[in-house]
Amino acid sequence: MDNKEIASLFQDIADILEIKGENVFKIRAYRRASSNIAGLSRQLSDIYHEDPSEVSNIPGIGKDLAAKIAEMVTTGHLEFYSELAGEFPRGFLDLLDVGGLGPKKLKKLRDVLGVENIDELEKACRDGKVAGIEGMGEKTQSKLVQEIVRIRENEGRFLAGTAGLLADEVISYLSEAGGIGKIEKAGSLRRGVEVVGDIDILAWAGEPEKAIERFVSFPGTSEVMARGQTRASIRVRGACQVDFRIVDKQCYGAALVYFTGSKQHNVKIRHIAKKKELKLNEYGLFTAAASGEEKPVAGKTEQEVYKKLGMSWIPPELREDRGEVEAALRGELPKDLIEYGDVRGDLHLHTVDTDGQMTLEQLMRKAVEKGYEYIAVTNHSKLVRIAGGMDGEELLEHVDDIRKVARKFRQLKVLAGVEVDILKDGTLDLEDKFLKELDIVVAAIHSNFSADKETQTKRVIRAMENRYVNMLAHPSGRLITKRNALELDMDRVFRAAAENNVMLEINTHGQRVDLNDAHCMRAKEMGARFSINTDAHDTAQMDGTGLGIATARRAWLRKKDVINTYKFDELKKALKR
DNA sequence: GCCGTTTTCGGCCCGACTGTTTTCAGTCG
């Protein structure tokens, strides 16, 4: 079992224990373990097989959970879970995904009405039986029906790219009206997470009521889910939930910390506050209540809050309780963490010569506009017929064209390259005699996605061993919500990348984000370097580097880890094999 | 179930909103 599976199993156990009314702290322990495991950069099975005692050194993993992990990595299943899950019918736990339905109500529904899955819940609601239960009324009942309908319509998760655009829309809509002091995204969107469940927006405003009023009338609002004096939630276009909170200017920083999360990060810094006999909440940092009245210590800015807690400001992308709090306390946060303006060029781009929408000139003009120092044009090789992939001769002509056009753009260095397909056996779709004529060779998989792990791993490594390959594009091959990642032994792939000086791509396309943050952390540990590329097929996509930089920051990557932050001369050196 | 410069017991983050209540439980973040 891999970390993802183990983490989700622990999450399921927590859900079940909650329904069973178990000790809340036990439940919390499972959730914490789950979240910590999901954020690990190494596979638990590897850690276990190397040294079983290491497992209980992971925060939140004690004797009991370590034993459960041992069972999972050795046998592939967990008896404890099987027993628990056996008590509930299939599909019952999915009911926790229904908004407004928590463990308590769920238990009641099962005990009183015998509801065991979403279909039965819907029927019970439509028959009017739910409203009869103690503690539930007409409103609960009709809300549940609405919620069920929504769940059936979509999965409830949104690509950060999509959600980010909507958030920007809402923010500019709110700002236009005036009266807003400061406003920005919070939550997982601010932390740069690739997939989000909702959008959080935080503001301070002179007249909160007016701001709330405007918010709930955002065009496209299909439902006002909650509306109070300082916070409200809407659903936009029947899908994405947007939460809006207004706070006082004086506590904006504390609120921003609070609403940015992550939850685990907040728990940890509250803990630190407590140790200092302070209390931290969304209204500020206060002297603890035990001493009588609470006096504010900080709150206006995030910097102030972190400072009073004895640490430096922590970039939002790092706030996942992956050691950032401890590092900040020691003053050892990475000083040269990659910044949003650091990328000097895009090294994976397509034009109309294969499946892109841009002509060479359009592409280069856009690159100049963006202030890039260099780019690489990397069209497809022949295997990708559907994308108009080129054979060797065509490619050489194309390279001539690129160099000709590039002469008109003196301020921009242009690398003539290719995105060459990795064939089934790990050889490349173009012979070396063509590859050696190019400035950059990006290798990628676009076929045979379902090969087994050993085959797939060998395939990728063999491709990277080709001396002309400079970069591995979208290494895991996943398409979020559409296609699972390739079966790959990532550690071996990363090691081979480091050994062969092959750059690993952080592909910023919203549906890819590939490598992801956990991969990047691990790959960095193994000595690999990266390139943040958009893989753009049109000019708008060329603006998408932000998500890749966020991912790199989440992985604590420094500028020097990412080669397309280098000056051109250094880049050329970095690409030498 | 985890954890420990107050350690092997006794803590474990906390406030807003909703719906159902008539003082609060449940849910959410």
Short mmCIF file of N, CA, C and O (backbone and C1' of nucleotides) in Angstrom, two decimals, chain A residues 25-26 28 30 60 62 65 100 102 104-105 137 140 226-227 230 258 270 274 283, chain B residues 1-3 5 11-21 25-29:
data_model
loop_
_atom_site.label_atom_id
_atom_site.label_comp_id
_atom_site.label_asym_id
_atom_site.label_seq_id
_atom_site.Cartn_x
_atom_site.Cartn_y
_atom_site.Cartn_z
N PHE A 25 -10.57 12.52 20.68
CA PHE A 25 -9.13 12.72 20.55
C PHE A 25 -8.47 11.56 19.83
O PHE A 25 -7.48 11.71 19.13
N LYS A 26 -9.07 10.40 20.00
CA LYS A 26 -8.61 9.24 19.25
C LYS A 26 -8.86 9.51 17.76
O LYS A 26 -8.00 9.29 16.92
N ARG A 28 -9.19 12.36 16.32
CA ARG A 28 -8.27 13.41 15.89
C ARG A 28 -6.88 12.83 15.61
O ARG A 28 -6.20 13.25 14.68
N TYR A 30 -6.16 9.87 14.49
CA TYR A 30 -6.18 9.22 13.18
C TYR A 30 -6.13 10.25 12.06
O TYR A 30 -5.45 10.06 11.06
N GLY A 60 2.86 12.17 15.08
CA GLY A 60 1.48 11.69 15.08
C GLY A 60 1.38 10.18 14.96
O GLY A 60 0.27 9.63 15.02
N GLY A 62 2.34 6.84 16.78
CA GLY A 62 2.86 6.22 18.00
C GLY A 62 2.96 4.72 17.83
O GLY A 62 2.99 4.20 16.71
N LEU A 65 -0.34 3.07 15.93
CA LEU A 65 -0.45 3.36 14.50
C LEU A 65 0.75 2.79 13.75
O LEU A 65 0.60 2.35 12.61
N GLY A 100 -23.70 19.32 5.46
CA GLY A 100 -24.71 19.46 6.50
C GLY A 100 -24.97 18.16 7.25
O GLY A 100 -25.73 18.14 8.21
N GLY A 102 -23.25 15.35 9.38
CA GLY A 102 -22.06 14.90 10.09
C GLY A 102 -22.33 13.56 10.73
O GLY A 102 -23.38 12.95 10.50
N LYS A 104 -23.12 12.66 13.74
CA LYS A 104 -24.24 12.56 14.68
C LYS A 104 -25.57 12.36 13.96
O LYS A 104 -26.35 11.47 14.27
N LYS A 105 -25.80 13.23 13.00
CA LYS A 105 -27.06 13.13 12.25
C LYS A 105 -27.10 11.84 11.43
O LYS A 105 -28.14 11.20 11.30
N GLY A 137 -35.49 19.26 10.82
CA GLY A 137 -36.78 19.79 10.39
C GLY A 137 -36.87 19.87 8.88
O GLY A 137 -36.08 19.27 8.16
N THR A 140 -33.64 21.19 7.07
CA THR A 140 -32.58 20.18 6.97
C THR A 140 -32.89 19.23 5.82
O THR A 140 -32.04 18.90 5.00
N ALA A 226 -25.11 30.60 3.33
CA ALA A 226 -25.10 31.12 4.69
C ALA A 226 -24.86 32.61 4.59
O ALA A 226 -24.23 33.09 3.66
N ARG A 227 -25.42 33.32 5.54
CA ARG A 227 -25.25 34.76 5.49
C ARG A 227 -25.37 35.33 6.89
O ARG A 227 -26.43 35.29 7.51
N THR A 230 -20.66 38.85 9.51
CA THR A 230 -19.25 38.94 9.17
C THR A 230 -18.82 37.86 8.20
O THR A 230 -17.69 37.84 7.77
N TYR A 258 -5.31 32.61 10.16
CA TYR A 258 -6.33 31.63 10.53
C TYR A 258 -7.00 31.02 9.29
O TYR A 258 -7.14 29.80 9.18
N ARG A 270 -1.03 27.58 17.33
CA ARG A 270 -1.85 27.87 18.52
C ARG A 270 -1.21 27.24 19.74
O ARG A 270 -1.24 27.78 20.84
N LYS A 274 -0.05 28.99 23.09
CA LYS A 274 -0.47 28.54 24.40
C LYS A 274 0.72 28.37 25.34
O LYS A 274 0.66 28.73 26.51
N TYR A 283 -9.08 36.61 15.71
CA TYR A 283 -9.17 38.02 16.09
C TYR A 283 -7.85 38.59 16.57
O TYR A 283 -7.75 39.77 16.85
P DG B 1 -6.48 2.73 19.34
"O5'" DG B 1 -5.71 4.15 19.29
"C5'" DG B 1 -5.56 4.75 18.04
"C4'" DG B 1 -4.58 5.89 18.17
"C3'" DG B 1 -3.30 5.50 18.91
"O3'" DG B 1 -2.22 6.11 18.21
"C1'" DG B 1 -4.35 7.31 20.01
P DC B 2 -0.71 6.04 18.67
"O5'" DC B 2 -0.44 7.57 18.99
"C5'" DC B 2 -0.72 8.54 17.99
"C4'" DC B 2 -0.30 9.91 18.48
"C3'" DC B 2 1.12 9.92 19.05
"O3'" DC B 2 1.82 11.04 18.54
"C1'" DC B 2 -0.45 10.70 20.68
P DC B 3 3.40 11.10 18.75
"O5'" DC B 3 3.53 12.10 19.98
"C5'" DC B 3 2.81 13.32 20.01
"C4'" DC B 3 2.98 13.93 21.38
"C3'" DC B 3 4.36 13.63 21.99
"O3'" DC B 3 5.04 14.85 22.22
"C1'" DC B 3 2.60 13.15 23.53
P DT B 5 9.59 18.09 26.28
"O5'" DT B 5 10.21 18.83 27.49
"C5'" DT B 5 9.74 20.14 27.75
"C4'" DT B 5 10.23 20.51 29.10
"C3'" DT B 5 9.87 21.92 29.45
"O3'" DT B 5 9.36 21.98 30.76
"C1'" DT B 5 12.19 21.62 29.60
P DG B 11 -6.42 17.36 33.17
"O5'" DG B 11 -6.31 18.54 32.09
"C5'" DG B 11 -6.66 18.29 30.75
"C4'" DG B 11 -5.45 18.43 29.86
"C3'" DG B 11 -5.85 18.75 28.43
"O3'" DG B 11 -5.52 20.11 28.15
"C1'" DG B 11 -4.36 16.85 28.53
P DC B 12 -6.46 20.87 27.06
"O5'" DC B 12 -6.09 20.16 25.68
"C5'" DC B 12 -4.81 20.40 25.10
"C4'" DC B 12 -4.65 19.47 23.92
"C3'" DC B 12 -5.75 19.67 22.86
"O3'" DC B 12 -5.14 19.83 21.59
"C1'" DC B 12 -5.52 17.38 23.40
P DC B 13 -5.80 20.73 20.49
"O5'" DC B 13 -6.15 22.11 21.19
"C5'" DC B 13 -5.24 23.18 21.05
"C4'" DC B 13 -6.00 24.42 20.67
"C3'" DC B 13 -7.26 24.62 21.51
"O3'" DC B 13 -7.34 25.99 21.86
"C1'" DC B 13 -7.84 24.61 19.22
P DC B 14 -8.42 26.52 22.81
"O5'" DC B 14 -9.46 27.16 21.80
"C5'" DC B 14 -9.02 28.07 20.81
"C4'" DC B 14 -10.18 28.43 19.94
"C3'" DC B 14 -11.49 28.68 20.70
"O3'" DC B 14 -12.05 29.86 20.22
"C1'" DC B 14 -11.86 27.24 18.91
P DG B 15 -12.91 30.76 21.16
"O5'" DG B 15 -13.83 31.56 20.13
"C5'" DG B 15 -13.20 32.26 19.07
"C4'" DG B 15 -14.09 32.19 17.86
"C3'" DG B 15 -15.53 32.61 18.13
"O3'" DG B 15 -15.89 33.54 17.12
"C1'" DG B 15 -15.49 30.49 17.07
P DA B 16 -17.28 34.26 17.10
"O5'" DA B 16 -17.93 33.63 15.79
"C5'" DA B 16 -17.25 33.79 14.54
"C4'" DA B 16 -18.13 33.26 13.44
"C3'" DA B 16 -19.58 33.74 13.52
"O3'" DA B 16 -20.01 34.04 12.20
"C1'" DA B 16 -19.52 31.36 13.67
P DC B 17 -21.38 34.72 11.92
"O5'" DC B 17 -22.23 33.47 11.45
"C5'" DC B 17 -21.79 32.71 10.34
"C4'" DC B 17 -22.69 31.50 10.19
"C3'" DC B 17 -24.19 31.83 10.29
"O3'" DC B 17 -24.82 31.37 9.11
"C1'" DC B 17 -23.61 29.98 11.67
P DT B 18 -26.32 31.65 8.85
"O5'" DT B 18 -26.91 30.21 9.18
"C5'" DT B 18 -26.37 29.07 8.52
"C4'" DT B 18 -27.14 27.83 8.96
"C3'" DT B 18 -28.65 28.04 9.03
"O3'" DT B 18 -29.27 27.05 8.25
"C1'" DT B 18 -27.82 27.15 11.09
P DG B 19 -30.82 27.15 7.96
"O5'" DG B 19 -31.37 26.12 9.06
"C5'" DG B 19 -30.82 24.81 9.09
"C4'" DG B 19 -31.32 24.09 10.31
"C3'" DG B 19 -32.84 24.19 10.52
"O3'" DG B 19 -33.30 22.90 10.93
"C1'" DG B 19 -31.73 24.99 12.44
P DT B 20 -34.77 22.61 10.87
"O5'" DT B 20 -35.13 22.40 12.41
"C5'" DT B 20 -34.53 21.32 13.12
"C4'" DT B 20 -34.39 21.69 14.56
"C3'" DT B 20 -35.71 21.97 15.27
"O3'" DT B 20 -36.14 20.79 15.97
"C1'" DT B 20 -33.98 23.52 15.89
P DT B 21 -37.35 20.97 16.87
"O5'" DT B 21 -36.64 21.37 18.22
"C5'" DT B 21 -36.99 22.59 18.87
"C4'" DT B 21 -35.85 23.01 19.77
"C3'" DT B 21 -36.29 23.96 20.88
"O3'" DT B 21 -36.81 23.26 21.98
"C1'" DT B 21 -34.44 24.89 19.79
P DA B 25 -26.01 21.31 24.15
"O5'" DA B 25 -26.15 20.28 22.96
"C5'" DA B 25 -27.43 19.74 22.62
"C4'" DA B 25 -27.43 19.41 21.14
"C3'" DA B 25 -26.19 18.64 20.68
"O3'" DA B 25 -26.62 17.64 19.79
"C1'" DA B 25 -26.36 20.66 19.47
P DG B 26 -25.58 16.61 19.22
"O5'" DG B 26 -25.30 17.16 17.76
"C5'" DG B 26 -26.38 17.38 16.87
"C4'" DG B 26 -25.85 18.05 15.63
"C3'" DG B 26 -24.56 17.43 15.08
"O3'" DG B 26 -24.82 17.05 13.74
"C1'" DG B 26 -24.38 19.80 15.21
P DT B 27 -23.72 16.36 12.86
"O5'" DT B 27 -23.10 17.57 12.05
"C5'" DT B 27 -23.95 18.41 11.29
"C4'" DT B 27 -23.14 19.57 10.75
"C3'" DT B 27 -21.80 19.16 10.12
"O3'" DT B 27 -21.85 19.50 8.75
"C1'" DT B 27 -21.57 21.08 11.52
P DC B 28 -20.65 19.12 7.77
"O5'" DC B 28 -19.78 20.45 7.77
"C5'" DC B 28 -20.41 21.69 7.47
"C4'" DC B 28 -19.42 22.80 7.73
"C3'" DC B 28 -18.02 22.50 7.20
"O3'" DC B 28 -17.76 23.36 6.10
"C1'" DC B 28 -17.99 23.47 9.40
P DG B 29 -16.49 23.11 5.16
"O5'" DG B 29 -15.43 24.15 5.73
"C5'" DG B 29 -15.80 25.51 5.90
"C4'" DG B 29 -14.78 26.16 6.78
"C3'" DG B 29 -13.33 25.86 6.36
"O3'" DG B 29 -12.59 27.06 6.33
"C1'" DG B 29 -13.64 25.40 8.66
#
